[in-house]
Amino acid sequence: MSLPENTTVLIVGAGPAGLTAALSLVHHKCRDFVIVDAVVEGQNTSRAIAIHSATVEALASMDAADGLLSRAIKGKSIRITSRSSQIFEAKFDPLKKHSAHPYALYIPQNVTELVLVQKLQSHGVQVQRPHRVVGMKQNEKNPRITDVSFEDGQVIRARYIIGADGARSIIRTIAGIGFSDPKGSDLSNNALAQMVSADVTFEPEPVGPFTLEGHLNGTVFSGNFFFLTPFGNRFNAELTRDGKPITKSIFRIGCAIPVKNGEPPRAPPKEYIQDLIDRYGPACITSDPSLNPTPVKVDQLVWSTRFRTNSAIADRTFTRFGAAVFLVGDAAHIHSPAGGQGMNLAIRDAIFLAEAITKHIQASAENPDVDDTILQELADARHARALEIIGFSKTLLKFAGFTYDAYAWWMPFSGASIR
């Protein structure tokens, strides 16, 4: 598909951050933008699953939350458990004093993206696919415009560029922005240095309090951490892969892999996942009859992946490369999944960034020589917030590696951190 030769704003990447940036631009009456993505269609894998209360509030402020609210599971609590019983429960109810949305939304990331794409389409905006950026250079005639080149030979001239193109961001690389852990990375002694995550169904379907929708369950056992989130049947259609229908309830599981056990497979097979469940998971989903009176086994492995819980942040999230260039989402910062803050921070970054860009566009219309104070102040504030979140997630990562005894008497949650 042909791209326009000129645009005010170019958004590169159509994940949650890029889609939200586009919706925020529409909300602020800026329609001269293009959003592109390198792949033919969005992925249909779960990845992030939690949208926190403050993020729902931010989306609702620009009329972009209704679709998610109608599709997602409204979370009731986070529970820390042994293999057979609850140790601690952090309920979301106390947030009623602070928010009109006193819950987390549990929804797979691909469904979140689908809902945001549909909202964008309702405004007459389409994501342009597949268009992969391969180069950027300052325009020869206008020092405040950048010529962005694509793999297919097309070129767009843009005044503002939002790099929402992931942890391996080409926008960040071409702009020459560094990307590293602010305090160095040494996870060799961390119990949660590497993890596996998967969506599975069971035969027969498990029963018990840990299998009820609305709760994220974290099981501590033998110095390890295992989490379980029941999805029920509501996302089966969106999570179906390779044409294989899913009729049973889907469960998201995740498990730390001790470094001494070696590196897990890139896409762990069903047998590997079954072994993790039997070693570390709640008794009600194991196949071990000595733990579970009604043993269950993994039936369908819908999706699986591995990842390391490393952190990194861009040296800066705003620079001039002719155009004003910004980084949001994983292009700007990555960190461990502890606390479920990654996608949430990305969405809120995108909302605030689009508002700042719109203000700068309006200021430039009145004064072509306006400086970048509006943009720099926003970038500095969001960079500082990202540093806070990285520190917070590292702290939670340490707590998640506690032994059972430590959890039995103390838990580091507060209403503010949950929100």
PDB file of C-alpha atoms in Angstrom, residues 60-208:
ATOM      1  CA  ALA A  60     -11.179   6.351  29.844  1.00  0.00           C
ATOM      2  CA  SER A  61     -10.135  10.019  29.850  1.00  0.00           C
ATOM      3  CA  MET A  62      -9.961   9.860  26.051  1.00  0.00           C
ATOM      4  CA  ASP A  63     -12.969   7.547  25.578  1.00  0.00           C
ATOM      5  CA  ALA A  64     -10.840   4.509  24.735  1.00  0.00           C
ATOM      6  CA  ALA A  65     -11.616   2.152  27.625  1.00  0.00           C
ATOM      7  CA  ASP A  66     -15.122   0.849  26.888  1.00  0.00           C
ATOM      8  CA  GLY A  67     -14.012  -1.869  24.484  1.00  0.00           C
ATOM      9  CA  LEU A  68     -11.492  -3.214  26.963  1.00  0.00           C
ATOM     10  CA  LEU A  69     -13.967  -3.062  29.841  1.00  0.00           C
ATOM     11  CA  SER A  70     -16.466  -5.128  27.850  1.00  0.00           C
ATOM     12  CA  ARG A  71     -13.923  -7.797  26.900  1.00  0.00           C
ATOM     13  CA  ALA A  72     -11.618  -8.137  29.895  1.00  0.00           C
ATOM     14  CA  ILE A  73     -11.902 -10.031  33.162  1.00  0.00           C
ATOM     15  CA  LYS A  74     -12.190  -7.543  36.018  1.00  0.00           C
ATOM     16  CA  GLY A  75      -9.550  -8.634  38.502  1.00  0.00           C
ATOM     17  CA  LYS A  76     -10.548  -9.028  42.116  1.00  0.00           C
ATOM     18  CA  SER A  77      -7.183  -9.688  43.730  1.00  0.00           C
ATOM     19  CA  ILE A  78      -3.613 -10.907  43.645  1.00  0.00           C
ATOM     20  CA  ARG A  79      -3.076 -13.962  45.820  1.00  0.00           C
ATOM     21  CA  ILE A  80       0.136 -15.467  47.150  1.00  0.00           C
ATOM     22  CA  THR A  81      -0.245 -19.158  47.885  1.00  0.00           C
ATOM     23  CA  SER A  82       1.510 -22.334  48.817  1.00  0.00           C
ATOM     24  CA  ARG A  83       0.788 -25.283  46.548  1.00  0.00           C
ATOM     25  CA  SER A  84      -2.400 -26.054  48.430  1.00  0.00           C
ATOM     26  CA  SER A  85      -3.559 -22.972  50.356  1.00  0.00           C
ATOM     27  CA  GLN A  86      -3.649 -19.176  50.343  1.00  0.00           C
ATOM     28  CA  ILE A  87      -0.992 -17.240  52.269  1.00  0.00           C
ATOM     29  CA  PHE A  88      -1.959 -13.665  51.445  1.00  0.00           C
ATOM     30  CA  GLU A  89      -4.493 -11.810  49.285  1.00  0.00           C
ATOM     31  CA  ALA A  90      -4.208  -8.230  48.041  1.00  0.00           C
ATOM     32  CA  LYS A  91      -7.732  -7.220  47.071  1.00  0.00           C
ATOM     33  CA  PHE A  92      -8.485  -4.379  44.680  1.00  0.00           C
ATOM     34  CA  ASP A  93     -11.588  -3.238  46.598  1.00  0.00           C
ATOM     35  CA  PRO A  94      -9.705  -0.548  48.586  1.00  0.00           C
ATOM     36  CA  LEU A  95      -9.109   1.272  45.291  1.00  0.00           C
ATOM     37  CA  LYS A  96     -12.783   2.314  45.344  1.00  0.00           C
ATOM     38  CA  LYS A  97     -11.703   5.263  47.503  1.00  0.00           C
ATOM     39  CA  HIS A  98      -9.356   6.475  44.777  1.00  0.00           C
ATOM     40  CA  SER A  99     -10.671   5.357  41.396  1.00  0.00           C
ATOM     41  CA  ALA A 100     -13.788   4.856  39.318  1.00  0.00           C
ATOM     42  CA  HIS A 101     -12.078   1.679  38.108  1.00  0.00           C
ATOM     43  CA  PRO A 102     -11.083  -0.213  41.278  1.00  0.00           C
ATOM     44  CA  TYR A 103      -9.685  -3.307  39.572  1.00  0.00           C
ATOM     45  CA  ALA A 104      -7.077  -4.576  37.184  1.00  0.00           C
ATOM     46  CA  LEU A 105      -8.222  -5.865  33.803  1.00  0.00           C
ATOM     47  CA  TYR A 106      -6.946  -9.318  32.881  1.00  0.00           C
ATOM     48  CA  ILE A 107      -6.838  -9.545  29.097  1.00  0.00           C
ATOM     49  CA  PRO A 108      -4.226 -10.989  26.698  1.00  0.00           C
ATOM     50  CA  GLN A 109      -2.142  -8.365  24.930  1.00  0.00           C
ATOM     51  CA  ASN A 110      -3.252  -9.435  21.455  1.00  0.00           C
ATOM     52  CA  VAL A 111      -6.890  -8.876  22.475  1.00  0.00           C
ATOM     53  CA  THR A 112      -5.932  -5.465  23.893  1.00  0.00           C
ATOM     54  CA  GLU A 113      -4.321  -4.612  20.554  1.00  0.00           C
ATOM     55  CA  LEU A 114      -7.365  -5.857  18.641  1.00  0.00           C
ATOM     56  CA  VAL A 115      -9.701  -3.669  20.715  1.00  0.00           C
ATOM     57  CA  LEU A 116      -7.457  -0.606  20.237  1.00  0.00           C
ATOM     58  CA  VAL A 117      -7.219  -1.250  16.481  1.00  0.00           C
ATOM     59  CA  GLN A 118     -11.020  -1.461  16.268  1.00  0.00           C
ATOM     60  CA  LYS A 119     -11.342   1.811  18.195  1.00  0.00           C
ATOM     61  CA  LEU A 120      -8.862   3.461  15.828  1.00  0.00           C
ATOM     62  CA  GLN A 121     -10.764   2.115  12.811  1.00  0.00           C
ATOM     63  CA  SER A 122     -13.979   3.625  14.209  1.00  0.00           C
ATOM     64  CA  HIS A 123     -12.224   6.983  13.784  1.00  0.00           C
ATOM     65  CA  GLY A 124     -11.392   6.154  10.172  1.00  0.00           C
ATOM     66  CA  VAL A 125      -7.705   5.368  10.821  1.00  0.00           C
ATOM     67  CA  GLN A 126      -5.979   2.253   9.501  1.00  0.00           C
ATOM     68  CA  VAL A 127      -2.602   0.815  10.507  1.00  0.00           C
ATOM     69  CA  GLN A 128      -0.451   0.724   7.368  1.00  0.00           C
ATOM     70  CA  ARG A 129       1.187  -2.741   7.007  1.00  0.00           C
ATOM     71  CA  PRO A 130       3.725  -4.104   6.323  1.00  0.00           C
ATOM     72  CA  HIS A 131       6.142  -1.172   6.237  1.00  0.00           C
ATOM     73  CA  ARG A 132       9.582  -1.605   7.785  1.00  0.00           C
ATOM     74  CA  VAL A 133      11.728   1.493   8.480  1.00  0.00           C
ATOM     75  CA  VAL A 134      15.305   1.142   7.238  1.00  0.00           C
ATOM     76  CA  GLY A 135      16.655   4.691   7.392  1.00  0.00           C
ATOM     77  CA  MET A 136      16.212   8.282   8.572  1.00  0.00           C
ATOM     78  CA  LYS A 137      17.966  11.481   7.518  1.00  0.00           C
ATOM     79  CA  GLN A 138      17.408  15.182   7.986  1.00  0.00           C
ATOM     80  CA  ASN A 139      15.520  16.767   5.140  1.00  0.00           C
ATOM     81  CA  GLU A 140      17.763  18.903   2.905  1.00  0.00           C
ATOM     82  CA  LYS A 141      15.283  21.767   2.603  1.00  0.00           C
ATOM     83  CA  ASN A 142      13.791  21.898   6.101  1.00  0.00           C
ATOM     84  CA  PRO A 143      16.014  21.198   9.134  1.00  0.00           C
ATOM     85  CA  ARG A 144      12.953  20.336  11.242  1.00  0.00           C
ATOM     86  CA  ILE A 145      11.767  17.519   8.989  1.00  0.00           C
ATOM     87  CA  THR A 146      13.140  13.974   8.695  1.00  0.00           C
ATOM     88  CA  ASP A 147      12.982  11.774   5.604  1.00  0.00           C
ATOM     89  CA  VAL A 148      12.062   8.272   6.784  1.00  0.00           C
ATOM     90  CA  SER A 149      12.909   5.477   4.342  1.00  0.00           C
ATOM     91  CA  PHE A 150      11.133   2.124   4.169  1.00  0.00           C
ATOM     92  CA  GLU A 151      12.265  -1.286   2.995  1.00  0.00           C
ATOM     93  CA  ASP A 152      10.037  -1.077  -0.101  1.00  0.00           C
ATOM     94  CA  GLY A 153      11.692   2.171  -1.212  1.00  0.00           C
ATOM     95  CA  GLN A 154       8.963   4.563  -0.086  1.00  0.00           C
ATOM     96  CA  VAL A 155       9.862   7.720   1.850  1.00  0.00           C
ATOM     97  CA  ILE A 156       7.767   9.783   4.275  1.00  0.00           C
ATOM     98  CA  ARG A 157       8.717  13.283   5.371  1.00  0.00           C
ATOM     99  CA  ALA A 158       7.661  13.836   9.004  1.00  0.00           C
ATOM    100  CA  ARG A 159       7.936  16.622  11.602  1.00  0.00           C
ATOM    101  CA  TYR A 160       7.440  14.318  14.596  1.00  0.00           C
ATOM    102  CA  ILE A 161       8.383  10.641  14.846  1.00  0.00           C
ATOM    103  CA  ILE A 162       7.162   8.316  17.604  1.00  0.00           C
ATOM    104  CA  GLY A 163       9.301   5.198  17.903  1.00  0.00           C
ATOM    105  CA  ALA A 164       6.999   2.556  19.364  1.00  0.00           C
ATOM    106  CA  ASP A 165       8.802  -0.282  17.617  1.00  0.00           C
ATOM    107  CA  GLY A 166       9.826  -2.474  20.520  1.00  0.00           C
ATOM    108  CA  ALA A 167      12.942  -3.392  22.453  1.00  0.00           C
ATOM    109  CA  ARG A 168      15.014  -3.736  19.263  1.00  0.00           C
ATOM    110  CA  SER A 169      13.817  -0.352  18.037  1.00  0.00           C
ATOM    111  CA  ILE A 170      15.234   0.680  14.661  1.00  0.00           C
ATOM    112  CA  ILE A 171      14.206   4.281  15.405  1.00  0.00           C
ATOM    113  CA  ARG A 172      16.301   4.257  18.595  1.00  0.00           C
ATOM    114  CA  THR A 173      19.250   2.658  16.793  1.00  0.00           C
ATOM    115  CA  ILE A 174      19.266   5.090  13.851  1.00  0.00           C
ATOM    116  CA  ALA A 175      18.877   8.057  16.211  1.00  0.00           C
ATOM    117  CA  GLY A 176      21.995   6.865  18.065  1.00  0.00           C
ATOM    118  CA  ILE A 177      20.317   6.579  21.469  1.00  0.00           C
ATOM    119  CA  GLY A 178      21.919   4.200  23.964  1.00  0.00           C
ATOM    120  CA  PHE A 179      19.944   1.491  25.758  1.00  0.00           C
ATOM    121  CA  SER A 180      21.211  -0.113  28.970  1.00  0.00           C
ATOM    122  CA  ASP A 181      20.389  -1.069  32.553  1.00  0.00           C
ATOM    123  CA  PRO A 182      20.677   2.106  34.669  1.00  0.00           C
ATOM    124  CA  LYS A 183      22.346   0.204  37.528  1.00  0.00           C
ATOM    125  CA  GLY A 184      23.989  -2.608  35.635  1.00  0.00           C
ATOM    126  CA  SER A 185      22.590  -6.080  35.111  1.00  0.00           C
ATOM    127  CA  ASP A 186      23.624  -9.059  37.220  1.00  0.00           C
ATOM    128  CA  LEU A 187      20.849 -11.597  37.487  1.00  0.00           C
ATOM    129  CA  SER A 188      23.061 -14.650  37.918  1.00  0.00           C
ATOM    130  CA  ASN A 189      22.059 -15.047  41.568  1.00  0.00           C
ATOM    131  CA  ASN A 190      18.408 -14.070  41.132  1.00  0.00           C
ATOM    132  CA  ALA A 191      15.919 -16.910  41.430  1.00  0.00           C
ATOM    133  CA  LEU A 192      13.786 -15.264  38.724  1.00  0.00           C
ATOM    134  CA  ALA A 193      16.568 -14.474  36.247  1.00  0.00           C
ATOM    135  CA  GLN A 194      14.840 -16.499  33.546  1.00  0.00           C
ATOM    136  CA  MET A 195      11.205 -17.482  33.177  1.00  0.00           C
ATOM    137  CA  VAL A 196       8.830 -19.467  31.004  1.00  0.00           C
ATOM    138  CA  SER A 197       5.269 -18.421  30.211  1.00  0.00           C
ATOM    139  CA  ALA A 198       2.502 -20.352  28.452  1.00  0.00           C
ATOM    140  CA  ASP A 199      -1.220 -20.543  27.729  1.00  0.00           C
ATOM    141  CA  VAL A 200      -2.593 -24.030  28.278  1.00  0.00           C
ATOM    142  CA  THR A 201      -5.776 -26.073  28.645  1.00  0.00           C
ATOM    143  CA  PHE A 202      -6.162 -29.118  30.881  1.00  0.00           C
ATOM    144  CA  GLU A 203      -7.842 -32.521  30.696  1.00  0.00           C
ATOM    145  CA  PRO A 204      -9.916 -32.873  32.719  1.00  0.00           C
ATOM    146  CA  GLU A 205     -10.506 -29.236  33.562  1.00  0.00           C
ATOM    147  CA  PRO A 206      -9.144 -28.432  37.041  1.00  0.00           C
ATOM    148  CA  VAL A 207     -11.336 -27.279  39.902  1.00  0.00           C
ATOM    149  CA  GLY A 208     -10.712 -25.380  43.104  1.00  0.00           C
TER     150      GLY A 208
END
